[in-house]
Each structure stands twice: as C-alpha cells, then as structure tokens.
Tab-separated table of C-alpha atoms in Angstrom:
chain	number	residue	atom	x	y	z
A	30	MET	CA	91.346	18.965	-71.436
A	31	ASP	CA	87.366	20.627	-71.520
A	32	VAL	CA	85.512	19.645	-73.826
A	33	THR	CA	81.774	20.702	-74.093
A	34	VAL	CA	79.351	17.770	-75.679
A	35	ASP	CA	76.463	19.197	-77.602
A	36	VAL	CA	73.841	15.765	-77.701
A	37	VAL	CA	72.013	15.152	-80.536
A	38	GLY	CA	68.240	16.204	-79.151
A	39	GLY	CA	69.379	16.246	-75.269
A	40	GLY	CA	71.221	19.323	-74.741
A	41	GLU	CA	74.907	20.287	-73.902
A	42	ARG	CA	77.115	18.965	-71.591
A	43	GLU	CA	81.161	19.962	-70.000
A	44	CYS	CA	83.187	16.826	-69.864
A	45	VAL	CA	86.988	17.113	-68.490
A	46	LEU	CA	89.831	14.804	-70.441
A	47	GLU	CA	93.065	13.754	-69.869
A	48	ASP	CA	94.939	14.430	-72.276
A	49	GLY	CA	96.031	11.556	-74.694
A	50	ALA	CA	92.196	10.580	-74.212
A	51	THR	CA	90.151	8.988	-77.018
A	52	TYR	CA	86.631	9.581	-78.173
A	53	ALA	CA	85.489	6.757	-76.268
A	54	ASP	CA	86.918	7.765	-73.668
A	55	LEU	CA	84.821	10.692	-74.285
A	56	ILE	CA	81.596	9.091	-74.764
A	57	ARG	CA	82.193	7.455	-71.734
A	58	ALA	CA	82.559	10.391	-69.494
A	59	ALA	CA	79.712	11.966	-71.264
A	60	GLY	CA	77.548	9.261	-69.884
A	61	PHE	CA	76.975	7.127	-72.356
A	62	HIS	CA	78.645	3.489	-73.447
A	63	PRO	CA	80.573	3.772	-77.034
A	64	GLN	CA	78.319	1.083	-78.359
A	65	GLU	CA	75.263	3.251	-77.523
A	66	ALA	CA	76.220	6.242	-78.980
A	67	SER	CA	79.320	7.638	-81.268
A	68	VAL	CA	81.038	11.291	-81.911
A	69	LEU	CA	80.024	13.041	-85.040
A	70	VAL	CA	82.677	15.327	-86.979
A	71	ASP	CA	80.514	16.696	-89.938
A	72	GLY	CA	77.908	13.609	-89.789
A	73	SER	CA	79.981	11.402	-90.211
A	74	PRO	CA	80.917	8.741	-87.069
A	75	VAL	CA	84.339	9.212	-85.974
A	76	PRO	CA	86.294	5.784	-85.044
A	77	GLY	CA	86.827	5.675	-81.323
A	78	ASP	CA	90.279	4.659	-80.718
A	79	ARG	CA	90.741	8.399	-82.716
A	80	PRO	CA	92.222	10.971	-79.727
A	81	VAL	CA	89.847	13.917	-79.320
A	82	ASP	CA	90.690	16.582	-81.511
A	83	ALA	CA	88.439	19.304	-80.598
A	84	ASP	CA	86.967	21.271	-77.746
A	85	ARG	CA	83.492	20.933	-78.754
A	86	VAL	CA	82.204	17.878	-80.349
A	87	ARG	CA	78.558	15.981	-81.666
A	88	LEU	CA	77.630	12.916	-79.839
A	89	LEU	CA	74.863	10.881	-81.147
A	90	ARG	CA	73.011	8.473	-79.558
A	91	LEU	CA	72.372	5.465	-81.353
A	92	ILE	CA	68.805	3.787	-81.790
A	93	GLN	CA	69.180	-0.010	-81.889
A	94	GLY	CA	67.715	-2.715	-80.556
A	95	GLY	CA	65.472	-5.958	-81.604
A	96	SER	CA	62.973	-8.696	-80.214
A	97	ASN	CA	65.262	-11.007	-79.730
A	98	ASP	CA	66.188	-11.059	-75.806
A	99	HIS	CA	69.607	-12.561	-76.448
A	100	LEU	CA	72.203	-9.770	-75.946
A	101	GLU	CA	74.643	-11.400	-78.055
A	102	ALA	CA	77.494	-9.308	-80.119
A	103	GLU	CA	74.830	-7.982	-83.023
A	104	GLY	CA	75.827	-5.314	-85.919
B	12	MET	CA	61.947	-5.696	-68.573
B	13	TYR	CA	59.356	-2.570	-68.304
B	14	ARG	CA	56.975	-1.717	-65.296
B	15	SER	CA	53.158	-1.964	-66.584
B	16	ARG	CA	52.548	1.162	-63.891
B	17	VAL	CA	49.900	3.587	-64.152
B	18	PHE	CA	49.708	5.198	-67.808
B	19	SER	CA	51.394	8.316	-67.227
B	20	THR	CA	51.923	9.634	-70.935
B	21	VAL	CA	49.863	9.541	-74.153
B	22	LEU	CA	51.567	9.141	-77.645
B	23	GLU	CA	48.687	10.155	-80.472
B	24	PHE	CA	49.588	9.292	-83.710
B	25	THR	CA	47.807	10.822	-86.585
B	26	ARG	CA	46.153	8.343	-88.876
B	27	ALA	CA	48.615	9.065	-91.815
B	28	ALA	CA	51.340	8.044	-89.227
B	29	TYR	CA	50.081	5.619	-87.586
B	30	ASP	CA	48.819	3.348	-90.967
B	31	ALA	CA	52.543	4.628	-92.357
B	32	VAL	CA	54.548	2.665	-88.912
B	33	VAL	CA	52.065	-0.351	-89.725
B	34	ASP	CA	52.553	-0.545	-93.453
B	35	HIS	CA	55.913	0.153	-93.347
B	36	ALA	CA	56.234	-3.040	-90.812
B	37	ARG	CA	54.200	-5.125	-93.042
B	38	ARG	CA	56.327	-4.097	-96.135
B	39	GLY	CA	59.581	-5.115	-93.908
B	40	GLU	CA	57.921	-8.753	-92.939
B	41	PRO	CA	59.881	-11.062	-91.777
B	42	ARG	CA	62.118	-8.123	-91.281
B	43	GLU	CA	62.515	-5.735	-88.509
B	44	VAL	CA	62.114	-2.396	-89.732
B	45	CYS	CA	62.728	0.828	-88.261
B	46	GLY	CA	62.452	4.479	-88.466
B	47	VAL	CA	61.813	7.812	-86.620
B	48	LEU	CA	58.713	9.784	-85.597
B	49	ALA	CA	57.988	13.523	-85.808
B	50	GLY	CA	55.877	15.687	-84.222
B	51	MET	CA	55.114	17.444	-80.893
B	52	ARG	CA	56.931	15.837	-77.821
B	53	GLY	CA	55.044	16.210	-74.426
B	54	ALA	CA	56.513	17.234	-71.293
B	55	PRO	CA	54.928	14.498	-68.979
B	56	ASP	CA	56.274	16.288	-66.161
B	57	SER	CA	54.818	19.358	-66.361
B	58	GLU	CA	51.941	21.515	-64.961
B	59	ASP	CA	50.140	22.577	-68.733
B	60	ALA	CA	48.344	19.494	-69.078
B	61	ASP	CA	48.124	19.926	-72.304
B	62	ARG	CA	51.432	19.208	-72.889
B	63	ALA	CA	51.563	15.832	-71.228
B	64	GLU	CA	50.986	14.663	-74.922
B	65	SER	CA	53.002	13.804	-77.809
B	66	LEU	CA	51.359	14.035	-80.948
B	67	VAL	CA	53.237	12.452	-84.133
B	68	THR	CA	52.463	14.069	-87.570
B	69	GLU	CA	54.825	12.238	-89.621
B	70	ALA	CA	56.571	8.530	-89.590
B	71	LEU	CA	60.170	8.762	-91.437
B	72	PRO	CA	61.350	5.360	-92.095
B	73	THR	CA	65.129	4.542	-91.965
B	74	GLU	CA	67.347	1.547	-93.377
B	75	ASN	CA	67.796	-1.088	-90.638
B	76	VAL	CA	71.581	-1.625	-91.357
B	77	ALA	CA	71.680	-4.594	-88.333
B	78	GLU	CA	73.246	-7.707	-89.566
B	79	ARG	CA	70.348	-9.843	-88.445
B	80	PRO	CA	67.852	-7.740	-89.450
B	81	GLU	CA	64.837	-11.050	-88.788
B	82	THR	CA	65.439	-10.467	-85.097
B	83	ARG	CA	67.411	-7.178	-84.943
B	84	TYR	CA	67.278	-2.955	-85.973
B	85	ARG	CA	69.991	-0.370	-86.333
B	86	ILE	CA	69.357	2.982	-87.998
B	87	ASP	CA	72.924	3.968	-89.278
B	88	PRO	CA	73.906	7.007	-87.363
B	89	GLU	CA	74.863	8.747	-90.169
B	90	GLU	CA	71.138	8.672	-91.461
B	91	LEU	CA	69.861	9.329	-88.551
B	92	PHE	CA	71.603	12.151	-88.082
B	93	ALA	CA	70.123	13.412	-91.092
B	94	VAL	CA	66.843	12.671	-90.156
B	95	VAL	CA	67.064	14.392	-86.814
B	96	GLU	CA	68.088	17.791	-88.848
B	97	SER	CA	65.586	17.143	-91.075
B	98	ILE	CA	62.773	17.173	-88.463
B	99	GLU	CA	64.161	19.861	-86.737
B	100	GLY	CA	64.714	21.780	-90.059
B	101	ASP	CA	61.309	21.640	-90.474
B	102	GLY	CA	60.064	23.050	-86.863
B	103	LEU	CA	59.023	19.787	-85.326
B	104	GLU	CA	60.424	17.541	-82.845
B	105	VAL	CA	61.779	14.448	-82.403
B	106	VAL	CA	58.593	12.684	-80.489
B	107	GLY	CA	60.739	9.280	-80.934
B	108	PHE	CA	61.377	6.251	-82.698
B	109	TYR	CA	59.797	3.352	-84.141
B	110	HIS	CA	60.679	-0.447	-85.196
B	111	SER	CA	58.690	-3.764	-85.889
B	112	HIS	CA	58.724	-7.057	-84.160
B	113	PRO	CA	57.402	-9.716	-87.197
B	114	ALA	CA	56.921	-12.154	-84.970
B	115	GLY	CA	56.629	-10.443	-81.555
B	116	PRO	CA	56.471	-9.765	-78.891
B	117	PRO	CA	54.319	-6.572	-78.652
B	118	ARG	CA	56.005	-5.499	-76.388
B	119	PRO	CA	60.489	-4.170	-75.603
B	120	SER	CA	62.384	-6.983	-75.413
B	121	GLU	CA	65.587	-7.537	-73.092
B	122	THR	CA	67.503	-5.792	-75.599
B	123	ASP	CA	65.038	-3.301	-76.429
B	124	VAL	CA	65.614	-2.293	-72.692
B	125	ALA	CA	69.675	-2.753	-73.017
B	126	ARG	CA	69.781	-0.438	-75.831
B	127	ALA	CA	67.517	2.181	-75.572
B	128	THR	CA	69.472	5.604	-75.455
B	129	TRP	CA	66.748	8.585	-75.652
B	130	THR	CA	66.057	9.525	-72.319
B	131	ASP	CA	61.876	11.223	-71.945
B	132	HIS	CA	61.700	9.549	-75.830
B	133	SER	CA	59.076	7.368	-77.070
B	134	TYR	CA	59.724	3.866	-78.686
B	135	ALA	CA	57.034	2.633	-80.503
B	136	ILE	CA	56.586	-1.122	-81.510
B	137	CYS	CA	54.632	-2.795	-84.585
B	138	ALA	CA	54.006	-6.601	-83.709
B	139	LEU	CA	52.371	-8.520	-86.470
B	140	ASP	CA	52.361	-11.940	-84.618
B	141	GLY	CA	48.504	-11.374	-85.316
B	142	HIS	CA	46.707	-8.333	-85.943
B	143	PRO	CA	49.320	-5.733	-86.324
B	144	PHE	CA	49.448	-3.706	-82.143
B	145	VAL	CA	51.083	-0.470	-81.745
B	146	GLY	CA	52.209	-0.233	-78.446
B	147	SER	CA	54.863	2.472	-77.216
B	148	TRP	CA	56.395	3.014	-74.161
B	149	ARG	CA	58.427	6.159	-72.946
B	150	TRP	CA	62.396	5.555	-72.036
B	151	ARG	CA	63.235	6.661	-68.549
B	152	GLY	CA	66.462	6.069	-68.128
B	153	THR	CA	68.641	3.193	-66.961
B	154	ASP	CA	67.477	2.733	-63.545
B	155	GLU	CA	63.526	3.270	-63.937
B	156	GLY	CA	63.291	1.651	-67.262
B	157	PHE	CA	60.444	1.413	-70.062
B	158	ASP	CA	57.375	2.848	-68.879
B	159	ARG	CA	54.264	1.841	-71.171
B	160	GLU	CA	52.262	4.989	-72.428
B	161	VAL	CA	48.281	5.006	-73.502
B	162	VAL	CA	48.591	5.269	-77.827
B	163	ALA	CA	45.774	6.803	-79.738
B	164	VAL	CA	44.732	7.644	-82.759
B	165	ARG	CA	43.467	11.154	-84.098
B	166	SER	CA	41.008	10.415	-86.618
B	167	GLU	CA	40.544	12.730	-90.040
B	168	ARG	CA	36.988	12.180	-90.220
B	169	SER	CA	35.125	15.158	-89.920
B	170	ASP	CA	32.555	13.124	-87.862
B	171	ALA	CA	34.942	10.800	-85.448
C-alpha cells in the first residue's frame, strides 16, 4: 500500500508498505525509529503495533534528550 | 558528539524570549525544563544573507514528561503537536527547541545527540552549572550531527 506521510515541520514523503504493515513499520519506512517519532491521528499518537489503516498520516518527530550521557531506557 | 566547526548559523533571541528561557530553567531546578522556540527560522544555505539568521521571538514552555526529569526531558507528543499548530497558526515558524541542564554540561550530551530529530532546527540548552549559559546547536542529521551556532540577543533598549 502507498501511504503519504506528512512529517510535521518537515514536508511530505511517500512510503510503500507491505499489506498488514503496522504503524511502527511505517515510521521505519519514513526513515525514523519508532522511539523517535509517532504517528498522530486527530492529534494523538497511535500505537505502533496497530495495522496501518489510512493512506495519509501525520508523523511527529519527538523532542527528548537530557544531560545524562548514558543511553539507558528512558521515559 | 558535536563538531566545533566555524560558526555557520546565528540564533538571535529577543531579550524577552532569551530571559524567558533562563527564567524557566531556573524555576525548574533541579529538574530539566523544555519548550519550543518560535519566530523566523533562518535558511543558512540560502544565498540571501538576511535569511541565514534565525530569530526567536517566543519561548513556549512545555511540560517535561520524562520519567527521570533531573537528567532527562521529553515533550509529550500531544502537547508538542498542539504547540506547533499554535505557532504556525500565529504565522510563525518553529525555530527549534530548548531544554535545560541544571547541573551542566553546557553542551549537547550523547543522549541529546542520539535523540535529535528535527533536521536544520536549533536545539538550545540553558546550563545552570554556574551562571546561566545559553548555547545553541543546529541539528544537521545523523551523519553530520550538531553544528554550534552563535547565540545573540536583540536588545530592546533604544540606545543599544
């Protein structure tokens, strides 16, 4: 399936996905890691394990970081 | 890690916006604070010299929803999206983002480098491991990393 991804603040890109792909797959196809971006529907993030059910989505690159140099699991 | 190359971009703040970042950082101690910088984002690769500088006219604070806010920051996606929509609705641009390092360092950490995502936007850091220091770095992408920017403040005094 073809999906148009509107990257908030970053233009649009087209992604081609296999049938049954999830939103996490879509995020990767758009060039991001699922931990660094979220797909939004009506302004709210959708779970990464949900199958893609739209042909046009909005992707938000997340803003996070911190002073600690150690990259452990973070909230 | 970032590379300390020749400065290629300038991030100018209005005095009010600059002070808002520092005030927010101080109020948040010992936790990190974060927010979005709005104004006019420069295009450093433009041939128009007037477009090379970014101007921050508003510093919009957001909640830090990280589980360990003393050393981490994270803007809630729903709030981030709402703030971005609000900025664009006001006819402004998202220039970048800011956060604080209450105990330093006065530069992006390895975590900041690993988590940066908005290419060609400014990431400003207010470090409070001494007198407040506000630095800024422009994210160039995973391969190029951060480029240090010159931070400037536009005085609002008529004689300055």
